[in-house]
Short mmCIF file of C-alpha atoms and ligand atoms in Angstrom, two decimals:
data_model
loop_
_atom_site.label_atom_id
_atom_site.label_comp_id
_atom_site.label_asym_id
_atom_site.label_seq_id
_atom_site.Cartn_x
_atom_site.Cartn_y
_atom_site.Cartn_z
CA MET M 21 -0.06 -0.11 -0.63
CA GLY M 22 1.27 3.97 -0.52
CA CYS M 23 0.88 7.24 -1.76
CA THR M 24 0.91 6.58 -5.90
CA ILE M 25 0.79 9.59 -8.61
CA ILE M 26 -1.62 8.73 -11.12
CA GLY M 27 -1.70 12.15 -12.61
CA CYS M 28 1.38 14.38 -14.20
CA GLY M 29 0.80 17.70 -16.29
CA LYS M 30 2.48 21.13 -16.81
CA ALA M 31 1.51 24.62 -18.31
CA LEU M 32 3.81 27.44 -19.44
CA PRO M 33 3.05 31.19 -20.32
CA ALA M 34 2.70 31.73 -23.99
CA LEU M 35 5.27 33.78 -24.05
CA GLU M 36 8.91 32.01 -25.33
CA VAL M 37 11.98 34.14 -25.24
CA ALA M 38 14.75 32.52 -26.73
CA ASN M 39 18.99 33.38 -25.37
CA ASP M 40 19.55 36.12 -28.08
CA ASP M 41 16.29 38.27 -27.08
CA LEU M 42 18.68 38.43 -23.46
CA ALA M 43 21.41 39.45 -25.89
CA LYS M 44 19.74 42.97 -25.77
CA LEU M 45 19.26 43.31 -22.05
CA VAL M 46 22.43 41.69 -20.72
CA GLU M 47 25.49 41.25 -22.13
CA THR M 48 25.65 37.42 -23.05
CA ASN M 49 25.37 35.43 -25.75
CA ASP M 50 23.17 32.32 -27.06
CA GLU M 51 27.08 30.02 -27.19
CA TRP M 52 28.28 31.50 -23.26
CA ILE M 53 24.59 29.98 -22.36
CA VAL M 54 23.49 26.95 -24.10
CA THR M 55 26.84 25.68 -23.23
CA ARG M 56 27.61 26.60 -19.39
CA THR M 57 23.64 26.07 -18.64
CA GLY M 58 22.33 23.43 -21.14
CA ILE M 59 19.00 26.57 -21.88
CA SER M 60 18.29 27.97 -25.50
CA SER M 61 14.89 29.12 -23.68
CA ARG M 62 12.56 29.93 -20.79
CA HIS M 63 8.77 31.10 -20.91
CA ILE M 64 7.51 34.33 -19.35
CA ALA M 65 3.98 35.22 -17.77
CA VAL M 66 3.29 38.20 -18.58
CA ASP M 67 -0.52 38.24 -18.59
CA GLU M 68 -0.39 34.60 -16.93
CA THR M 69 -0.61 34.79 -13.34
CA GLY M 70 0.92 32.25 -10.55
CA THR M 71 -3.29 30.36 -10.08
CA ASP M 72 -3.51 30.79 -14.54
CA LEU M 73 -1.08 28.09 -14.53
CA ALA M 74 -0.96 25.91 -11.60
CA GLU M 75 -4.80 25.54 -12.79
CA ALA M 76 -3.64 24.24 -16.61
CA ALA M 77 -1.10 22.20 -15.01
CA ALA M 78 -4.12 20.58 -12.53
CA ARG M 79 -6.76 19.96 -15.16
CA ALA M 80 -4.15 18.09 -17.14
CA ALA M 81 -2.73 16.35 -14.50
CA LEU M 82 -6.51 15.58 -13.27
CA GLY M 83 -7.43 15.08 -16.57
CA TRP M 84 -9.77 17.74 -17.22
CA SER M 85 -7.62 18.63 -20.75
CA PRO M 86 -6.05 16.32 -22.80
CA ASP M 87 -3.01 18.27 -22.21
CA GLY M 88 -0.94 16.15 -19.46
CA TRP M 89 -0.72 12.10 -18.17
CA CYS M 90 -3.79 10.65 -15.78
CA GLU M 91 -4.62 7.17 -14.97
CA ALA M 92 -7.31 7.66 -14.01
CA SER M 93 -9.96 11.10 -14.38
CA LEU M 94 -10.83 12.69 -10.49
CA ALA M 95 -14.31 14.35 -9.89
CA PRO M 96 -13.30 17.43 -7.68
CA GLU M 97 -14.66 16.25 -4.53
CA ASP M 98 -12.30 14.06 -4.54
CA ILE M 99 -9.25 15.48 -3.57
CA ASP M 100 -8.84 16.23 -0.30
CA LEU M 101 -6.11 18.21 0.71
CA VAL M 102 -4.19 20.66 -2.00
CA ILE M 103 -0.35 21.39 -1.37
CA ALA M 104 1.31 24.45 -3.18
CA ALA M 105 4.88 24.77 -3.76
CA THR M 106 5.73 27.84 -4.70
CA PHE M 107 7.40 31.21 -3.17
CA THR M 108 6.59 32.89 -5.76
CA SER M 109 2.67 33.28 -5.46
CA ASP M 110 0.35 35.36 -6.35
CA ALA M 111 -1.24 36.46 -3.21
CA LEU M 112 0.62 35.62 0.54
CA VAL M 113 -3.65 35.60 1.78
CA PRO M 114 -4.95 33.89 -0.04
CA SER M 115 -2.39 30.82 -0.39
CA ALA M 116 -1.67 30.08 -4.28
CA ALA M 117 -3.55 26.35 -2.64
CA GLY M 118 -6.35 28.43 -1.54
CA LEU M 119 -6.86 30.21 -5.46
CA LEU M 120 -6.17 27.04 -6.91
CA ARG M 121 -9.08 24.81 -4.77
CA GLU M 122 -11.53 27.58 -5.43
CA ARG M 123 -10.95 28.56 -9.50
CA LEU M 124 -11.11 24.58 -9.63
CA GLY M 125 -14.19 23.80 -7.26
CA LEU M 126 -12.70 20.99 -4.94
CA GLU M 127 -15.10 22.08 -2.35
CA ASN M 128 -13.90 19.45 0.28
CA ALA M 129 -9.99 19.81 -0.42
CA ILE M 130 -7.96 21.40 2.31
CA ALA M 131 -5.54 23.52 0.75
CA PHE M 132 -1.57 25.09 1.90
CA ASP M 133 1.71 26.49 0.60
CA LEU M 134 4.79 24.92 0.81
CA ASN M 135 7.86 27.21 0.72
CA ALA M 136 11.22 24.75 0.39
CA ALA M 137 12.57 27.06 -3.42
CA CYS M 138 13.40 24.28 -5.67
CA THR M 139 13.12 21.76 -3.48
CA GLY M 140 9.34 22.42 -2.49
CA PHE M 141 7.64 19.48 -4.43
CA VAL M 142 9.48 17.04 -3.27
CA TYR M 143 8.62 18.63 -0.09
CA ALA M 144 5.14 18.70 -0.97
CA LEU M 145 5.06 15.06 -1.90
CA THR M 146 6.17 14.29 1.52
CA VAL M 147 4.23 16.38 3.62
CA ALA M 148 0.65 14.51 1.45
CA GLU M 149 2.38 11.14 1.25
CA THR M 150 2.64 11.51 5.64
CA MET M 151 0.05 12.94 5.68
CA MET M 152 -2.06 9.85 3.59
CA ALA M 153 0.20 7.07 5.34
CA ALA M 154 -1.04 8.37 8.84
CA SER M 155 -4.14 8.57 7.40
CA ALA M 156 -4.71 5.50 6.09
CA ALA M 157 -3.31 4.15 9.30
CA GLY M 158 -5.35 5.30 11.52
CA PHE M 159 -2.67 6.32 14.04
CA PRO M 160 -3.35 7.01 17.91
CA GLY M 161 -5.68 10.24 16.70
CA ALA M 162 -6.36 9.65 13.30
CA ALA M 163 -9.43 9.20 13.56
CA GLY M 164 -10.48 12.46 14.62
CA ARG M 165 -8.00 15.01 11.84
CA ASN M 166 -9.38 15.24 8.26
CA PRO M 167 -9.33 11.64 6.11
CA ILE M 168 -6.57 11.86 3.68
CA ARG M 169 -7.10 9.59 0.53
CA ARG M 170 -6.04 11.68 -2.14
CA ALA M 171 -3.75 14.97 -3.37
CA LEU M 172 -3.05 17.52 -6.07
CA VAL M 173 0.66 18.18 -5.57
CA VAL M 174 2.30 21.34 -7.50
CA GLY M 175 4.72 23.67 -8.37
CA SER M 176 3.79 26.55 -9.63
CA GLU M 177 6.60 29.38 -9.85
CA ARG M 178 7.24 32.89 -11.99
CA LEU M 179 10.68 33.37 -11.39
CA THR M 180 10.86 35.97 -13.65
CA HIS M 181 8.82 38.40 -11.96
CA VAL M 182 11.45 38.41 -8.76
CA THR M 183 14.66 38.24 -11.59
CA ASP M 184 16.96 41.12 -11.17
CA TRP M 185 17.17 41.63 -15.54
CA ALA M 186 20.40 43.55 -15.31
CA ASP M 187 22.63 40.61 -13.47
CA ARG M 188 23.77 38.46 -16.58
CA SER M 189 24.71 35.50 -13.52
CA THR M 190 20.44 35.47 -12.98
CA CYS M 191 18.50 36.53 -15.29
CA VAL M 192 19.59 34.06 -18.33
CA LEU M 193 19.26 30.89 -15.68
CA PHE M 194 15.22 31.68 -15.15
CA GLY M 195 12.38 30.97 -16.26
CA ASP M 196 7.50 30.45 -15.53
CA GLY M 197 5.76 27.24 -15.66
CA ALA M 198 3.53 24.97 -12.92
CA GLY M 199 3.57 21.04 -12.90
CA ALA M 200 1.16 19.26 -10.75
CA ALA M 201 0.74 15.21 -10.08
CA VAL M 202 -2.21 13.83 -8.55
CA VAL M 203 -1.20 10.64 -5.84
CA GLU M 204 -3.88 8.26 -4.50
CA TRP M 205 -2.95 6.06 -1.23
CA ASP M 206 -3.65 2.46 -2.67
CA GLU M 207 -4.10 -0.24 -0.15
CA ALA M 208 -2.54 -2.74 -3.93
CA ARG M 209 0.22 -0.74 -5.10
CA PRO M 210 3.43 0.37 -3.00
CA GLY M 211 3.81 3.90 -4.64
CA ILE M 212 6.16 6.52 -2.63
CA LEU M 213 8.60 3.67 -1.55
CA ALA M 214 11.17 5.86 0.26
CA SER M 215 11.82 9.83 0.63
CA PHE M 216 14.63 12.30 2.05
CA ILE M 217 14.22 15.76 3.28
CA LEU M 218 17.42 18.12 4.97
CA ASN M 219 18.22 21.49 5.52
CA THR M 220 21.96 22.01 4.96
CA THR M 221 22.80 25.58 6.51
CA ASP M 222 23.65 27.67 3.91
CA ASP M 223 25.71 30.50 5.67
CA THR M 224 27.59 32.28 3.08
CA GLY M 225 24.48 33.60 2.41
CA ALA M 226 24.87 31.88 -2.10
CA LEU M 227 21.37 31.92 -3.03
CA SER M 228 18.67 34.01 -1.07
CA CYS M 229 15.17 36.44 -2.27
CA PRO M 230 13.88 38.68 -0.03
CA HIS M 231 10.68 39.97 0.72
CA ALA M 232 8.76 42.88 -0.34
CA PHE M 233 6.20 42.63 2.23
CA ASP M 234 7.77 46.12 3.62
CA ALA M 235 4.55 47.93 4.95
CA PRO M 236 5.41 51.39 7.09
CA VAL M 237 6.17 50.59 10.95
CA PRO M 238 5.13 53.39 12.62
CA PHE M 239 7.55 51.98 15.34
CA ASP M 240 11.50 52.19 16.29
CA ALA M 241 13.37 49.91 18.91
CA ASP M 242 11.66 52.30 22.05
CA GLY M 243 8.42 52.33 21.00
CA VAL M 244 6.19 54.35 18.64
CA ALA M 245 8.74 56.41 16.62
CA PRO M 246 8.76 60.25 18.40
CA ALA M 247 9.55 61.38 14.82
CA LEU M 248 6.22 60.43 14.02
CA LEU M 249 4.33 61.86 16.93
CA ASP M 250 2.61 65.14 16.25
CA GLY M 251 1.64 68.37 18.58
CA ALA M 252 -1.07 66.49 20.70
CA GLY M 253 1.51 63.24 21.25
CA ASN M 254 -0.01 61.38 18.30
CA VAL M 255 0.22 59.92 14.84
CA PRO M 256 -1.83 60.86 12.29
CA TYR M 257 -0.92 58.18 10.81
CA ALA M 258 -4.39 57.41 9.05
CA THR M 259 -4.68 61.11 7.31
CA MET M 260 -1.43 61.52 7.16
CA PRO M 261 1.84 59.21 4.94
CA PRO M 262 4.82 58.54 6.16
CA ALA M 263 5.76 59.98 3.29
CA SER M 264 5.10 63.72 4.76
CA HIS M 265 8.27 63.41 6.61
CA ALA M 266 9.95 64.60 4.49
CA ASP M 267 13.10 64.94 6.72
CA ASP M 268 12.41 62.04 8.83
CA ALA M 269 15.52 59.22 8.00
CA HIS M 270 13.13 56.44 9.53
CA VAL M 271 10.26 57.26 7.83
CA ALA M 272 12.54 57.38 4.32
CA ALA M 273 14.41 54.05 5.27
CA LEU M 274 10.47 52.55 5.07
CA GLN M 275 9.80 54.07 2.48
CA GLU M 276 12.72 52.46 0.39
CA PRO M 277 11.84 50.07 -2.22
CA PRO M 278 12.42 46.60 -1.57
CA LEU M 279 14.76 44.66 -3.38
CA GLN M 280 12.51 41.60 -3.83
CA THR M 281 15.53 39.94 -6.77
CA VAL M 282 17.42 36.58 -6.21
CA TYR M 283 20.98 36.85 -5.67
CA MET M 284 22.87 34.14 -6.11
CA ASP M 285 26.55 32.87 -6.01
CA GLY M 286 26.53 30.40 -8.72
CA GLN M 287 29.78 28.48 -7.84
CA LYS M 288 28.84 27.93 -4.50
CA VAL M 289 25.28 26.37 -5.02
CA PHE M 290 26.84 25.10 -7.95
CA LYS M 291 29.06 23.29 -6.06
CA PHE M 292 26.46 22.52 -3.03
CA ALA M 293 23.82 21.36 -5.53
CA THR M 294 26.51 18.40 -7.14
CA GLU M 295 26.41 16.97 -3.99
CA ALA M 296 22.88 17.18 -2.13
CA MET M 297 21.97 15.94 -5.32
CA THR M 298 23.71 12.34 -4.86
CA GLU M 299 23.22 12.34 -0.99
CA ALA M 300 20.64 12.84 -1.21
CA ILE M 301 19.69 9.65 -4.33
CA HIS M 302 22.25 7.22 -1.95
CA ARG M 303 19.52 8.02 1.45
CA VAL M 304 16.39 7.33 -1.40
CA LEU M 305 17.99 3.76 -2.20
CA GLU M 306 19.93 3.44 1.58
CA ARG M 307 15.97 3.59 2.68
CA SER M 308 14.20 2.03 0.45
CA GLY M 309 17.01 -1.49 -0.19
CA VAL M 310 16.11 -0.41 -4.54
CA ALA M 311 19.51 -1.33 -6.08
CA LEU M 312 20.41 2.10 -8.58
CA GLU M 313 20.72 -0.26 -11.49
CA ASP M 314 16.91 -1.06 -10.97
CA VAL M 315 15.80 2.41 -11.16
CA ALA M 316 14.71 2.83 -14.35
CA CYS M 317 14.21 6.82 -14.33
CA ILE M 318 15.49 10.14 -13.13
CA VAL M 319 13.64 12.81 -12.51
CA PRO M 320 16.16 16.05 -11.12
CA HIS M 321 15.44 19.15 -10.50
CA GLN M 322 15.99 21.22 -13.88
CA ALA M 323 18.43 24.11 -12.60
CA ASN M 324 21.30 23.84 -15.18
CA GLU M 325 22.52 20.76 -17.48
CA ARG M 326 25.86 20.92 -16.12
CA ILE M 327 24.71 19.87 -12.29
CA ILE M 328 22.53 16.99 -13.77
CA LYS M 329 26.42 15.61 -15.96
CA TYR M 330 27.63 16.69 -13.12
CA ALA M 331 25.80 14.40 -11.08
CA ALA M 332 25.51 11.46 -13.44
CA LYS M 333 28.78 11.40 -13.31
CA LYS M 334 29.60 11.31 -9.39
CA LEU M 335 27.25 8.16 -9.80
CA GLY M 336 28.25 6.30 -12.49
CA LEU M 337 25.30 6.19 -14.36
CA PRO M 338 24.55 7.17 -17.62
CA LEU M 339 23.02 10.16 -18.41
CA ASP M 340 20.09 8.80 -21.13
CA LEU M 341 18.49 7.47 -17.04
CA PHE M 342 18.84 11.35 -16.69
CA GLN M 343 15.47 13.67 -18.10
CA LEU M 344 16.64 16.96 -18.96
CA SER M 345 13.98 19.21 -19.95
CA ILE M 346 15.54 22.41 -19.50
CA ALA M 347 16.10 22.94 -22.53
CA ASN M 348 13.69 25.36 -23.66
CA VAL M 349 12.83 26.30 -20.06
CA GLY M 350 15.54 26.67 -17.49
CA ASN M 351 15.60 26.12 -14.09
CA THR M 352 11.84 27.13 -12.78
CA SER M 353 12.37 26.58 -9.06
CA ALA M 354 8.83 24.29 -7.39
CA ALA M 355 7.95 23.56 -11.10
CA SER M 356 10.78 22.81 -12.51
CA VAL M 357 10.23 19.11 -11.41
CA PRO M 358 6.85 18.23 -11.23
CA MET M 359 6.94 19.57 -15.28
CA ALA M 360 10.18 17.23 -16.19
CA LEU M 361 8.21 14.33 -14.53
CA ALA M 362 4.98 15.34 -16.49
CA ASP M 363 7.80 15.15 -19.55
CA ALA M 364 8.96 12.02 -18.52
CA TYR M 365 5.41 10.20 -18.33
CA ALA M 366 4.60 12.38 -21.62
CA ALA M 367 7.29 10.83 -23.74
CA GLY M 368 6.67 7.13 -22.62
CA ARG M 369 9.58 7.05 -20.63
CA ILE M 370 7.70 5.92 -17.96
CA LYS M 371 5.64 2.01 -16.86
CA ARG M 372 3.70 0.91 -14.56
CA GLY M 373 6.12 -1.28 -11.74
CA ASP M 374 9.23 1.37 -12.89
CA LYS M 375 10.93 2.74 -9.90
CA VAL M 376 11.44 6.70 -10.52
CA ILE M 377 13.33 8.79 -8.49
CA MET M 378 13.12 12.20 -8.21
CA VAL M 379 15.55 14.77 -6.93
CA ALA M 380 16.00 18.44 -5.98
CA PHE M 381 17.69 21.37 -4.36
CA GLY M 382 17.45 24.72 -3.72
CA GLY M 383 17.41 27.76 -1.62
CA GLY M 384 17.45 27.66 1.95
CA PHE M 385 19.41 24.94 1.71
CA THR M 386 17.18 22.74 0.79
CA SER M 387 17.35 19.52 -0.77
CA GLY M 388 15.64 15.92 -1.53
CA ALA M 389 14.10 12.85 -3.18
CA VAL M 390 11.15 10.70 -3.33
CA LEU M 391 11.65 7.48 -5.32
CA PHE M 392 8.34 5.81 -5.92
CA GLU M 393 6.94 2.43 -8.46
CA ALA M 394 4.96 3.76 -10.91
N1 COA O 421 26.94 35.67 -20.26
C1 COA O 421 27.90 36.16 -20.16
N2 COA O 421 29.16 36.15 -19.84
C2 COA O 421 28.60 35.69 -18.54
C3 COA O 421 27.47 35.27 -18.39
C4 COA O 421 26.42 35.48 -18.88
N3 COA O 421 25.38 35.57 -19.10
N4 COA O 421 27.01 35.38 -16.64
C5 COA O 421 28.19 35.12 -16.02
N5 COA O 421 29.39 35.40 -16.81
C6 COA O 421 30.82 35.53 -17.21
C7 COA O 421 30.98 36.07 -15.72
O1 COA O 421 31.44 37.59 -15.42
C8 COA O 421 32.99 35.65 -15.47
O2 COA O 421 33.51 35.99 -16.51
P1 COA O 421 34.97 36.70 -16.01
O3 COA O 421 35.89 34.93 -16.55
O4 COA O 421 35.33 37.63 -17.24
O5 COA O 421 35.23 36.98 -14.06
C9 COA O 421 32.67 34.52 -16.81
O6 COA O 421 31.47 34.46 -17.16
C10 COA O 421 32.09 32.91 -16.22
O7 COA O 421 31.79 33.22 -14.69
P2 COA O 421 30.84 32.04 -13.54
O8 COA O 421 29.68 32.58 -12.53
O9 COA O 421 32.74 30.89 -13.48
O10 COA O 421 30.44 30.98 -15.22
P3 COA O 421 30.15 29.17 -14.29
O11 COA O 421 30.50 28.25 -14.97
O12 COA O 421 29.83 29.36 -12.52
O13 COA O 421 28.71 28.85 -14.16
C11 COA O 421 26.11 29.12 -13.73
C12 COA O 421 27.55 30.40 -13.96
C13 COA O 421 25.39 30.72 -13.15
C14 COA O 421 25.85 29.48 -14.89
C15 COA O 421 26.70 28.32 -11.78
O14 COA O 421 26.97 28.33 -12.00
C16 COA O 421 25.49 27.37 -11.76
O15 COA O 421 24.81 26.73 -13.00
N6 COA O 421 25.75 27.35 -11.22
C17 COA O 421 24.47 26.92 -10.33
C18 COA O 421 23.51 27.73 -10.18
C19 COA O 421 21.85 26.71 -9.24
O16 COA O 421 21.82 25.38 -9.55
N7 COA O 421 21.13 27.91 -9.04
C20 COA O 421 19.42 27.30 -8.90
C21 COA O 421 19.86 26.49 -7.74
S1 COA O 421 18.45 26.07 -7.36
#
């Protein structure tokens, strides 16, 4: 018995931007980008919201559109849980999963977001599987909690909206998209055989993206900021915008536009990525007792084709065991693994009974893998 993937889909924004177009923005060229990353183009969400992309991917995974791979189409009321892995949701509240639940009419589902950067989908799948296993096992107290039998797990990102388009070392890497998987607890199939998720301290600050919710706060370390008080000892906050205190450094600092773009030290992340990927693969093999030679397909996070090639070499595996999907999508963070999984299913690379590993790494640092029987 286990948590089994029964549907998978992906969605990309309409606009595809080639490397040559990026050479109009920064000093770069197609040859450098292709050689160093394996990326030729990426899709950029201009008109699509994150919810639009997640909805299209989810519809494909649920069998509600012909674009995905699906063993059995489900009805909206069948879904008990929606987890959206993202760090670029359309809003903080409602969550991306909540918006998706509403769009799809999943009346019975609970829905929440999870941020583990590019490893988000692997984390989300692990959380969904753990909730389902606990629900199925009837662990002490499970009867008093939400029964979770089927879940929709989505990775959706609009990374190009947190990209510094003047930074050639990062802007050539990222793209937008969404991938989705439908999982079901099946008494007759093993499904997920092992998972491994890990946080490692990023003490060098090699990968980060600050948030932007910097609404002015009328306080300093001692309480209500004295510079904001009017003659009567009150803060005329509602009637007087803080920006009008032109001479107030405290307020001025709060008015600075937030810099909400991804910062990355590529070489440090590259080193972390190759080590994290090989470790996560070894750990799920150990935990499941499956031999590496019995794995039919590895679906890695698509951050850089060179990272995947390096990991394949380190593991002594042929590159064709790995699903390579980066060429026309770039790095789509949490959407990357489910989109590559959808590609692998669409290409007929994964057949019933196959042992498959999904593996990812990302900011935080986070890393992890899931080994499942299809
Ligand atoms: N076009 C042309 N030249 C570029 C460039 C671009 N887009 N970006 C950087 N360069 C230049 C650098 O300035 C440097 O020039 P210099 O030698 O004159 O100083 C040169 O290319 C080499 O840069 P370097 O950073 O050493 O390249 P690299 O081989 O390490 O490749 C990355 C850079 C970002 C592609 C690579 O480090 C990487 O993929 N890292 C991991 C990224 C990742 O996985 N991120 C996501 C984690 S979830």
